[in-house]
């Protein structure tokens, strides 16, 4: 009984500590929200990388003084920072323009259009939407706008740009947010004599914050006139990656088209052989659970979007064809049980990844540990 009583007393103390932790976390988030309002008044961006580095370093050093497990405080603090950035993304952004003109989003009722519209509104811009049923009001919607952002499916982007060109003034900033850049940027430069910039947000419309999210910027024309738009993205916390349209599209063939095609094929094959999904998940390791979740994530989204991405260019089709052809030789190795050749090719691929392979191993281990924590 004495041991049971002691355990009960210790649990009560733990409960009290947890209560104090919750109260302190609530206070921290409240202070963060107040700080976000002050940053808006100062014209500061949501994300300050120097401040984050200072927080992580100073708290790491403090945790070491108390002999806490390595990485524990960093995990807790990063989760708190993520919540802070989410709270900081609600109506607290300064405007990058001194005298902001209205922003018109063509396709503004789509996922990405809605996301961009909400962030522009939260930064003090008047946001107008032109969707497929609004063309009768196009002339009034374009009147006085300073920026037009085209956010429509890839296969109608060029045609849409051609149609809206008649409503643009020479000072209107014209941008697009499609996942390919060569064709849309070329179409914008042809249709519009004013400022042009190509954008590609490397995230989906379910994102609640721009903080640390990559947005690709492709220069079109008059970059000085487009600078405010890039600065606005930075204020929202985005990481800006500037590159040429052709370089972007070559990279996207691998990052998006090839990857999505592989995921699509894997999901379709699973559906054909029809294993018990719950049983698969119950038996899975954290790494496979993560993989199957990424496959399922794709099929939870819009198939038209992925069809557009995968089939957006002949270059994508050629790369996918080359990939599928390469599988034959890899299959032959398995069928012939040629372990020596398998290991030889394994080392060949390892040499490509170089030191990054070990870095990826460590980073993925952190992700898997977090997944294991969440497993019931």
Coordinates of N, CA and C in Angstrom, one line a residue, residues 18-238:
X18 N 1.9 19.1 -15.5 CA 1.3 19.1 -16.8 C 0.3 20.3 -16.9
X19 N -0.4 20.5 -15.8 CA -1.3 21.7 -15.8 C -0.6 23.0 -15.9
X20 N 0.5 23.1 -15.2 CA 1.4 24.3 -15.3 C 1.9 24.5 -16.7
X21 N 2.3 23.4 -17.3 CA 2.8 23.4 -18.7 C 1.8 23.9 -19.6
X22 N 0.6 23.4 -19.5 CA -0.5 23.8 -20.4 C -0.8 25.3 -20.2
X23 N -0.8 25.8 -19.0 CA -1.1 27.2 -18.7 C 0.0 28.1 -19.3
X24 N 1.3 27.6 -19.2 CA 2.4 28.4 -19.8 C 2.4 28.4 -21.3
X25 N 2.0 27.2 -21.9 CA 1.9 27.2 -23.4 C 0.8 28.1 -23.8
X26 N -0.4 28.2 -23.1 CA -1.5 29.1 -23.5 C -1.0 30.5 -23.4
X27 N -0.2 30.8 -22.4 CA 0.3 32.2 -22.2 C 1.3 32.5 -23.3
X28 N 2.1 31.5 -23.7 CA 3.1 31.8 -24.7 C 2.4 32.1 -26.1
X29 N 1.4 31.3 -26.4 CA 0.6 31.5 -27.6 C -0.1 32.9 -27.6
X30 N -0.6 33.3 -26.4 CA -1.2 34.6 -26.3 C -0.2 35.7 -26.6
X31 N 1.0 35.6 -26.0 CA 2.0 36.6 -26.2 C 2.5 36.6 -27.7
X32 N 2.5 35.5 -28.3 CA 2.9 35.4 -29.7 C 1.9 36.1 -30.6
X33 N 0.6 35.9 -30.3 CA -0.4 36.6 -31.0 C -0.3 38.1 -30.9
X34 N 0.0 38.6 -29.7 CA 0.2 40.0 -29.5 C 1.4 40.5 -30.2
X35 N 2.5 39.7 -30.2 CA 3.7 40.1 -30.9 C 3.4 40.2 -32.4
X36 N 2.5 39.3 -33.0 CA 2.2 39.3 -34.4 C 1.5 40.6 -34.8
X37 N 0.6 41.1 -33.9 CA 0.0 42.4 -34.1 C 1.0 43.6 -34.1
X38 N 1.9 43.5 -33.2 CA 3.0 44.5 -33.2 C 3.8 44.5 -34.5
X39 N 4.1 43.3 -34.9 CA 4.9 43.1 -36.2 C 4.2 43.7 -37.4
X40 N 2.9 43.5 -37.4 CA 2.1 44.1 -38.4 C 2.2 45.6 -38.5
X41 N 2.2 46.2 -37.3 CA 2.3 47.7 -37.2 C 3.7 48.2 -37.6
X42 N 4.7 47.3 -37.3 CA 6.1 47.6 -37.7 C 6.4 47.3 -39.2
X43 N 5.5 46.6 -39.8 CA 5.7 46.2 -41.2 C 6.6 45.1 -41.3
X44 N 6.8 44.3 -40.3 CA 7.7 43.1 -40.3 C 6.9 41.9 -40.8
X45 N 7.7 41.0 -41.4 CA 7.2 39.7 -41.9 C 6.8 38.8 -40.8
X46 N 6.0 37.7 -41.2 CA 5.6 36.7 -40.2 C 6.8 35.9 -39.7
X47 N 7.7 35.6 -40.6 CA 8.8 34.7 -40.2 C 10.1 35.4 -40.2
X48 N 10.8 35.2 -39.1 CA 12.1 35.8 -38.9 C 13.1 34.7 -38.7
X49 N 13.9 34.3 -39.7 CA 14.8 33.1 -39.5 C 15.8 33.3 -38.5
X50 N 16.3 34.6 -38.3 CA 17.3 34.8 -37.3 C 16.8 34.6 -35.9
X51 N 15.5 35.1 -35.7 CA 14.9 34.9 -34.4 C 14.7 33.4 -34.1
X52 N 14.2 32.6 -35.1 CA 14.0 31.2 -34.9 C 15.4 30.5 -34.6
X53 N 16.4 30.9 -35.3 CA 17.7 30.2 -35.0 C 18.2 30.6 -33.5
X54 N 17.9 31.8 -33.1 CA 18.3 32.2 -31.8 C 17.5 31.4 -30.7
X55 N 16.2 31.3 -31.0 CA 15.3 30.5 -30.0 C 15.8 29.1 -29.9
X56 N 16.0 28.4 -31.0 CA 16.4 27.0 -31.0 C 17.8 26.8 -30.3
X57 N 18.7 27.7 -30.6 CA 20.1 27.6 -30.0 C 20.0 27.9 -28.5
X58 N 19.4 29.0 -28.1 CA 19.4 29.4 -26.7 C 18.6 28.4 -25.9
X59 N 17.5 27.8 -26.4 CA 16.8 26.8 -25.6 C 17.5 25.5 -25.6
X60 N 18.2 25.2 -26.6 CA 19.1 24.0 -26.6 C 20.1 24.1 -25.5
X61 N 20.8 25.2 -25.4 CA 21.8 25.4 -24.4 C 21.2 25.4 -23.0
X62 N 20.0 26.0 -22.9 CA 19.4 26.0 -21.5 C 19.0 24.5 -21.1
X63 N 18.5 23.8 -22.1 CA 18.1 22.4 -21.8 C 19.3 21.6 -21.4
X64 N 20.5 21.8 -22.0 CA 21.7 21.1 -21.7 C 22.1 21.3 -20.3
X65 N 21.8 22.5 -19.7 CA 22.2 22.8 -18.3 C 21.4 21.9 -17.4
X66 N 20.2 21.6 -17.8 CA 19.3 20.7 -17.0 C 19.4 19.2 -17.3
X67 N 20.4 18.9 -18.2 CA 20.7 17.5 -18.6 C 19.4 16.9 -19.2
X68 N 18.7 17.6 -20.0 CA 17.5 17.0 -20.7 C 18.0 16.3 -21.9
X69 N 17.2 15.3 -22.3 CA 17.6 14.5 -23.5 C 17.8 15.4 -24.7
X70 N 18.8 15.1 -25.5 CA 19.1 15.8 -26.7 C 18.0 15.8 -27.7
X71 N 17.6 17.0 -28.1 CA 16.5 17.1 -29.1 C 15.1 17.2 -28.5
X72 N 14.9 17.0 -27.2 CA 13.6 17.1 -26.6 C 13.0 18.5 -26.7
X73 N 13.8 19.4 -26.3 CA 13.3 20.8 -26.3 C 13.1 21.3 -27.7
X74 N 14.0 20.9 -28.6 CA 13.9 21.4 -30.0 C 12.6 20.9 -30.6
X75 N 12.2 19.6 -30.3 CA 11.0 19.0 -30.8 C 9.8 19.8 -30.3
X76 N 9.8 20.1 -29.0 CA 8.6 20.9 -28.4 C 8.6 22.3 -28.9
X77 N 9.7 22.9 -29.0 CA 9.8 24.3 -29.5 C 9.4 24.4 -30.9
X78 N 9.8 23.5 -31.8 CA 9.4 23.6 -33.2 C 7.9 23.4 -33.3
X79 N 7.3 22.5 -32.5 CA 5.8 22.4 -32.6 C 5.1 23.7 -32.1
X80 N 5.7 24.3 -31.1 CA 5.1 25.6 -30.7 C 5.3 26.7 -31.7
X81 N 6.4 26.7 -32.4 CA 6.7 27.7 -33.4 C 5.7 27.5 -34.6
X82 N 5.5 26.2 -34.9 CA 4.5 25.9 -36.0 C 3.2 26.5 -35.7
X83 N 2.7 26.3 -34.5 CA 1.4 26.8 -34.1 C 1.5 28.4 -34.0
X84 N 2.6 28.9 -33.7 CA 2.8 30.4 -33.6 C 2.7 30.9 -35.1
X85 N 3.3 30.3 -36.0 CA 3.2 30.7 -37.4 C 1.8 30.6 -37.9
X86 N 1.1 29.5 -37.5 CA -0.3 29.4 -37.9 C -1.2 30.5 -37.4
X87 N -1.0 30.8 -36.1 CA -1.7 32.0 -35.5 C -1.3 33.3 -36.1
X88 N 0.0 33.4 -36.5 CA 0.4 34.6 -37.1 C 0.0 34.8 -38.5
X89 N -0.7 33.8 -39.1 CA -1.2 33.8 -40.4 C -2.6 34.3 -40.5
X90 N -3.2 34.7 -39.4 CA -4.6 35.1 -39.4 C -4.8 36.6 -39.2
X91 N -4.9 37.3 -40.4 CA -5.2 38.7 -40.3 C -4.2 39.6 -39.7
X92 N -2.9 39.3 -39.9 CA -1.9 40.1 -39.2 C -0.8 40.6 -40.1
X93 N -1.0 40.5 -41.4 CA 0.1 40.8 -42.4 C 0.2 42.3 -42.8
X94 N 1.4 42.8 -42.8 CA 1.5 44.2 -43.4 C 1.4 44.1 -44.9
X95 N 1.1 45.2 -45.5 CA 1.0 45.3 -47.0 C 2.3 45.8 -47.6
X96 N 2.7 45.1 -48.7 CA 4.0 45.4 -49.3 C 3.9 46.7 -50.2
X97 N 2.7 47.1 -50.4 CA 2.5 48.4 -51.2 C 2.0 49.5 -50.4
X98 N 2.6 50.7 -50.6 CA 2.2 51.9 -49.9 C 0.7 52.2 -50.2
X99 N 0.4 52.2 -51.4 CA -1.0 52.4 -51.9 C -1.5 51.2 -52.7
X100 N -2.0 50.2 -51.9 CA -2.4 49.0 -52.6 C -3.5 49.1 -53.5
X101 N -3.3 48.6 -54.7 CA -4.4 48.6 -55.7 C -5.1 47.2 -55.6
X102 N -6.3 47.1 -56.1 CA -7.0 45.8 -56.0 C -6.3 44.7 -56.7
X103 N -6.4 43.5 -56.2 CA -5.9 42.3 -56.8 C -7.0 41.4 -57.3
X104 N -6.9 41.1 -58.6 CA -7.9 40.2 -59.3 C -7.3 38.8 -59.4
X105 N -8.0 37.8 -59.0 CA -7.6 36.4 -59.1 C -8.5 35.7 -60.1
X106 N -8.0 35.4 -61.2 CA -8.8 34.7 -62.2 C -8.7 33.2 -61.9
X107 N -9.9 32.7 -61.6 CA -10.0 31.3 -61.0 C -9.9 31.3 -59.5
X108 N -10.4 32.4 -58.9 CA -10.3 32.7 -57.5 C -11.1 31.8 -56.6
X109 N -12.0 31.0 -57.2 CA -12.9 30.1 -56.4 C -12.3 28.7 -56.3
X110 N -11.1 28.5 -57.0 CA -10.4 27.3 -56.9 C -9.6 27.2 -55.6
X111 N -9.0 26.1 -55.3 CA -8.3 25.9 -54.0 C -7.2 26.9 -53.8
X112 N -6.2 27.0 -54.8 CA -5.1 28.0 -54.6 C -5.6 29.4 -54.7
X113 N -6.6 29.7 -55.6 CA -7.2 31.0 -55.7 C -7.7 31.5 -54.4
X114 N -8.5 30.6 -53.7 CA -9.0 31.0 -52.4 C -8.0 31.2 -51.4
X115 N -6.9 30.4 -51.4 CA -5.8 30.6 -50.4 C -5.1 31.9 -50.6
X116 N -4.8 32.2 -51.9 CA -4.1 33.5 -52.2 C -5.0 34.7 -51.8
X117 N -6.3 34.5 -52.2 CA -7.3 35.6 -51.9 C -7.3 35.9 -50.4
X118 N -7.3 34.9 -49.5 CA -7.4 35.1 -48.1 C -6.2 35.8 -47.6
X119 N -5.0 35.5 -48.1 CA -3.8 36.1 -47.7 C -3.7 37.6 -48.1
X120 N -4.1 37.8 -49.4 CA -4.1 39.2 -49.8 C -5.1 40.0 -49.0
X121 N -6.3 39.5 -48.7 CA -7.2 40.2 -47.9 C -6.7 40.5 -46.5
X122 N -6.0 39.5 -45.9 CA -5.4 39.7 -44.6 C -4.2 40.7 -44.6
X123 N -3.8 41.1 -45.8 CA -2.7 42.1 -45.9 C -3.3 43.4 -46.4
X124 N -4.6 43.6 -46.4 CA -5.2 44.9 -46.7 C -5.5 45.2 -48.1
X125 N -5.4 44.2 -49.0 CA -5.7 44.4 -50.4 C -7.2 44.2 -50.6
X126 N -7.8 44.9 -51.6 CA -9.1 44.6 -52.1 C -8.9 43.4 -53.0
X127 N -9.6 42.3 -52.8 CA -9.5 41.1 -53.6 C -10.8 40.9 -54.5
X128 N -10.6 40.8 -55.8 CA -11.7 40.5 -56.7 C -11.5 39.1 -57.3
X129 N -12.6 38.5 -57.5 CA -12.6 37.1 -58.1 C -13.3 37.1 -59.5
X130 N -12.6 36.5 -60.4 CA -13.2 36.3 -61.7 C -13.2 34.8 -62.0
X131 N -14.3 34.1 -61.9 CA -14.4 32.7 -62.2 C -15.2 32.4 -63.5
X132 N -15.4 31.2 -63.7 CA -16.0 30.8 -65.0 C -17.4 31.4 -65.3
X133 N -18.1 31.8 -64.2 CA -19.5 32.4 -64.4 C -19.5 33.9 -64.3
X134 N -18.3 34.5 -64.3 CA -18.2 36.0 -64.0 C -17.8 36.8 -65.2
X135 N -17.7 36.2 -66.4 CA -17.2 36.9 -67.6 C -18.0 38.0 -68.0
X136 N -19.3 38.0 -67.7 CA -20.2 39.1 -68.1 C -19.8 40.4 -67.3
X137 N -19.2 40.2 -66.2 CA -18.7 41.4 -65.3 C -17.2 41.6 -65.5
X138 N -16.6 41.0 -66.5 CA -15.1 41.1 -66.6 C -14.6 42.6 -66.6
X139 N -15.3 43.4 -67.4 CA -14.8 44.8 -67.6 C -14.8 45.5 -66.3
X140 N -15.8 45.4 -65.5 CA -15.9 46.1 -64.2 C -14.9 45.5 -63.2
X141 N -14.7 44.2 -63.3 CA -13.8 43.5 -62.3 C -12.4 43.9 -62.6
X142 N -12.0 44.1 -63.9 CA -10.6 44.5 -64.2 C -10.4 46.0 -64.0
X143 N -11.4 46.8 -63.8 CA -11.3 48.2 -63.7 C -10.5 48.6 -62.5
X144 N -9.3 49.3 -62.7 CA -8.6 49.8 -61.6 C -7.7 48.8 -60.8
X145 N -7.6 47.5 -61.3 CA -6.8 46.6 -60.6 C -5.3 46.8 -60.8
X146 N -4.5 46.5 -59.8 CA -3.1 46.6 -60.0 C -2.4 45.3 -60.3
X147 N -3.0 44.2 -59.9 CA -2.4 42.9 -60.1 C -3.4 41.9 -60.5
X148 N -3.1 41.1 -61.5 CA -4.0 40.0 -62.0 C -3.2 38.7 -61.8
X149 N -3.8 37.8 -61.1 CA -3.1 36.5 -60.9 C -4.0 35.4 -61.6
X150 N -3.4 34.7 -62.5 CA -4.1 33.6 -63.2 C -3.9 32.3 -62.4
X151 N -5.0 31.7 -61.9 CA -5.0 30.5 -61.2 C -6.1 29.5 -61.7
X152 N -5.8 29.0 -62.9 CA -6.7 28.1 -63.6 C -6.0 26.9 -64.0
X153 N -6.7 25.8 -64.4 CA -6.0 24.6 -64.8 C -5.0 24.8 -65.9
X154 N -4.0 24.0 -65.9 CA -2.8 24.2 -66.8 C -3.3 24.2 -68.3
X155 N -4.3 23.3 -68.6 CA -4.6 23.2 -70.0 C -5.4 24.3 -70.5
X156 N -5.9 25.2 -69.7 CA -6.6 26.4 -70.2 C -5.9 27.7 -69.8
X157 N -4.7 27.6 -69.2 CA -4.0 28.8 -68.8 C -3.6 29.7 -70.0
X158 N -3.0 29.2 -71.0 CA -2.6 30.0 -72.1 C -3.8 30.7 -72.8
X159 N -4.9 30.0 -72.9 CA -6.1 30.5 -73.5 C -6.7 31.6 -72.6
X160 N -6.7 31.4 -71.3 CA -7.2 32.4 -70.4 C -6.4 33.6 -70.4
X161 N -5.1 33.5 -70.5 CA -4.2 34.7 -70.6 C -4.5 35.5 -71.8
X162 N -4.8 34.8 -72.9 CA -5.1 35.5 -74.2 C -6.4 36.3 -74.1
X163 N -7.4 35.7 -73.4 CA -8.7 36.3 -73.3 C -8.6 37.5 -72.4
X164 N -7.9 37.5 -71.3 CA -7.9 38.6 -70.3 C -7.0 39.7 -70.8
X165 N -6.1 39.5 -71.8 CA -5.2 40.5 -72.2 C -5.9 41.8 -72.6
X166 N -7.1 41.7 -73.2 CA -7.8 42.9 -73.7 C -8.2 43.8 -72.5
X167 N -8.2 43.3 -71.3 CA -8.7 44.1 -70.1 C -7.5 44.7 -69.4
X168 N -6.3 44.4 -69.7 CA -5.1 44.8 -68.9 C -4.6 46.2 -69.4
X169 N -4.2 47.0 -68.4 CA -3.5 48.2 -68.8 C -2.0 48.0 -68.8
X170 N -1.3 48.9 -69.3 CA 0.2 48.7 -69.4 C 0.8 48.6 -68.1
X171 N 0.2 49.1 -67.0 CA 0.8 49.1 -65.7 C 0.4 47.9 -64.8
X172 N -0.6 47.1 -65.3 CA -1.0 45.9 -64.6 C 0.0 44.9 -64.5
X173 N 0.3 44.4 -63.2 CA 1.2 43.3 -63.0 C 0.4 42.0 -63.3
X174 N 0.9 41.2 -64.2 CA 0.3 39.9 -64.6 C 1.1 38.8 -64.1
X175 N 0.5 37.8 -63.4 CA 1.2 36.7 -62.8 C 0.4 35.4 -63.0
X176 N 1.0 34.3 -63.0 CA 0.3 33.0 -63.0 C 0.9 32.1 -61.9
X177 N 0.1 31.1 -61.5 CA 0.5 30.2 -60.4 C 0.5 28.8 -60.8
X178 N 0.6 28.5 -62.1 CA 0.6 27.1 -62.6 C 1.9 26.4 -62.3
X179 N 1.8 25.1 -62.3 CA 3.0 24.3 -62.0 C 4.0 24.1 -63.1
X180 N 3.7 24.6 -64.3 CA 4.6 24.7 -65.4 C 4.8 26.2 -65.7
X181 N 6.0 26.5 -66.2 CA 6.3 27.9 -66.3 C 6.7 28.4 -67.7
X182 N 7.3 27.5 -68.5 CA 7.7 28.0 -69.8 C 6.6 28.5 -70.7
X183 N 5.5 27.6 -70.8 CA 4.4 28.0 -71.7 C 3.6 29.2 -71.1
X184 N 3.2 29.2 -69.8 CA 2.5 30.3 -69.3 C 3.3 31.7 -69.3
X185 N 4.6 31.6 -69.0 CA 5.3 32.9 -69.0 C 5.4 33.4 -70.4
X186 N 5.6 32.5 -71.4 CA 5.7 32.9 -72.8 C 4.4 33.5 -73.2
X187 N 3.3 32.9 -72.8 CA 1.9 33.4 -73.1 C 1.7 34.7 -72.5
X188 N 2.1 35.0 -71.3 CA 1.9 36.3 -70.7 C 2.7 37.3 -71.4
X189 N 4.0 37.0 -71.7 CA 4.8 38.0 -72.4 C 4.3 38.4 -73.8
X190 N 3.7 37.4 -74.4 CA 3.1 37.7 -75.7 C 1.8 38.5 -75.6
X191 N 1.0 38.2 -74.6 CA -0.3 38.8 -74.5 C -0.3 40.2 -73.8
X192 N 0.7 40.5 -73.0 CA 0.7 41.7 -72.2 C 2.1 42.4 -72.3
X193 N 2.0 43.7 -72.5 CA 3.2 44.5 -72.7 C 3.8 45.1 -71.4
X194 N 3.0 44.8 -70.3 CA 3.4 45.4 -69.0 C 4.2 44.4 -68.2
X195 N 4.2 44.6 -66.8 CA 5.0 43.7 -65.9 C 4.5 42.3 -65.9
X196 N 5.4 41.3 -65.9 CA 5.0 39.9 -66.0 C 5.9 39.1 -65.0
X197 N 5.3 38.2 -64.2 CA 6.1 37.3 -63.4 C 5.4 36.0 -63.3
X198 N 6.2 34.9 -63.4 CA 5.6 33.6 -63.2 C 5.9 33.1 -61.8
X199 N 4.8 32.5 -61.2 CA 4.9 32.0 -59.8 C 4.5 30.6 -59.7
X200 N 5.1 29.8 -58.9 CA 4.7 28.4 -58.6 C 4.8 28.1 -57.1
X201 N 3.7 28.2 -56.4 CA 3.7 27.8 -55.0 C 3.9 26.3 -54.9
X202 N 5.0 25.9 -54.2 CA 5.3 24.4 -54.1 C 4.6 23.8 -52.9
X203 N 3.3 24.0 -52.9 CA 2.4 23.4 -51.8 C 1.0 23.5 -52.3
X204 N 0.1 22.8 -51.6 CA -1.2 22.7 -52.0 C -2.1 23.7 -51.3
X205 N -3.4 23.8 -51.7 CA -4.3 24.8 -51.1 C -4.7 24.5 -49.7
X206 N -4.4 23.3 -49.2 CA -4.7 23.0 -47.8 C -3.7 23.5 -46.8
X207 N -2.7 24.3 -47.3 CA -1.7 24.9 -46.4 C -2.3 26.1 -45.7
X208 N -2.0 26.1 -44.4 CA -2.6 27.2 -43.6 C -1.6 28.4 -43.4
X209 N -0.3 28.1 -43.8 CA 0.7 29.2 -43.6 C 1.7 29.1 -44.7
X210 N 2.2 30.3 -45.1 CA 3.3 30.4 -46.1 C 4.7 30.2 -45.5
X211 N 4.8 30.2 -44.2 CA 6.1 30.2 -43.5 C 6.9 28.9 -43.9
X212 N 8.1 29.2 -44.5 CA 9.0 28.2 -44.9 C 8.6 27.4 -46.1
X213 N 7.4 27.8 -46.7 CA 7.0 27.2 -48.0 C 7.7 27.8 -49.1
X214 N 8.1 27.0 -50.1 CA 8.8 27.5 -51.3 C 7.8 28.0 -52.3
X215 N 8.1 29.2 -52.8 CA 7.4 29.7 -54.0 C 8.5 30.0 -55.1
X216 N 8.4 29.4 -56.2 CA 9.3 29.6 -57.3 C 8.9 30.9 -58.1
X217 N 9.8 31.8 -58.3 CA 9.6 33.0 -59.1 C 10.4 33.0 -60.4
X218 N 9.7 33.1 -61.5 CA 10.3 33.2 -62.8 C 10.2 34.6 -63.4
X219 N 11.3 35.3 -63.6 CA 11.2 36.6 -64.1 C 10.7 36.6 -65.5
X220 N 9.8 37.6 -65.7 CA 9.2 37.8 -67.1 C 9.6 39.1 -67.7
X221 N 9.0 40.2 -67.1 CA 9.3 41.5 -67.6 C 9.1 42.5 -66.5
X222 N 10.0 43.6 -66.5 CA 9.9 44.7 -65.5 C 9.9 44.1 -64.1
X223 N 11.0 43.5 -63.7 CA 11.0 42.9 -62.3 C 10.8 43.9 -61.2
X224 N 11.2 45.1 -61.5 CA 11.1 46.2 -60.4 C 9.6 46.4 -60.1
X225 N 8.8 46.3 -61.2 CA 7.3 46.5 -61.0 C 6.7 45.4 -60.3
X226 N 7.3 44.2 -60.3 CA 6.8 43.0 -59.7 C 7.4 42.8 -58.3
X227 N 8.3 43.6 -57.9 CA 9.1 43.4 -56.7 C 8.2 43.3 -55.5
X228 N 7.1 44.2 -55.5 CA 6.2 44.2 -54.3 C 5.5 42.9 -54.1
X229 N 5.2 42.2 -55.2 CA 4.6 40.9 -55.1 C 5.5 39.9 -54.5
X230 N 6.7 39.9 -54.9 CA 7.7 39.0 -54.2 C 7.9 39.3 -52.8
X231 N 8.0 40.6 -52.5 CA 8.1 41.1 -51.1 C 6.9 40.6 -50.2
X232 N 5.7 40.7 -50.9 CA 4.5 40.3 -50.1 C 4.6 38.8 -49.8
X233 N 5.1 38.0 -50.7 CA 5.3 36.6 -50.4 C 6.3 36.4 -49.3
X234 N 7.3 37.2 -49.3 CA 8.3 37.1 -48.2 C 7.7 37.5 -46.8
X235 N 6.9 38.5 -46.9 CA 6.2 39.0 -45.6 C 5.3 37.8 -45.1
X236 N 4.7 37.1 -46.0 CA 3.9 36.0 -45.5 C 4.7 34.8 -45.0
X237 N 6.0 34.9 -45.2 CA 7.0 33.9 -44.7 C 7.5 32.9 -45.7
X238 N 7.2 33.1 -47.0 CA 7.6 32.2 -48.0 C 9.1 32.2 -48.3

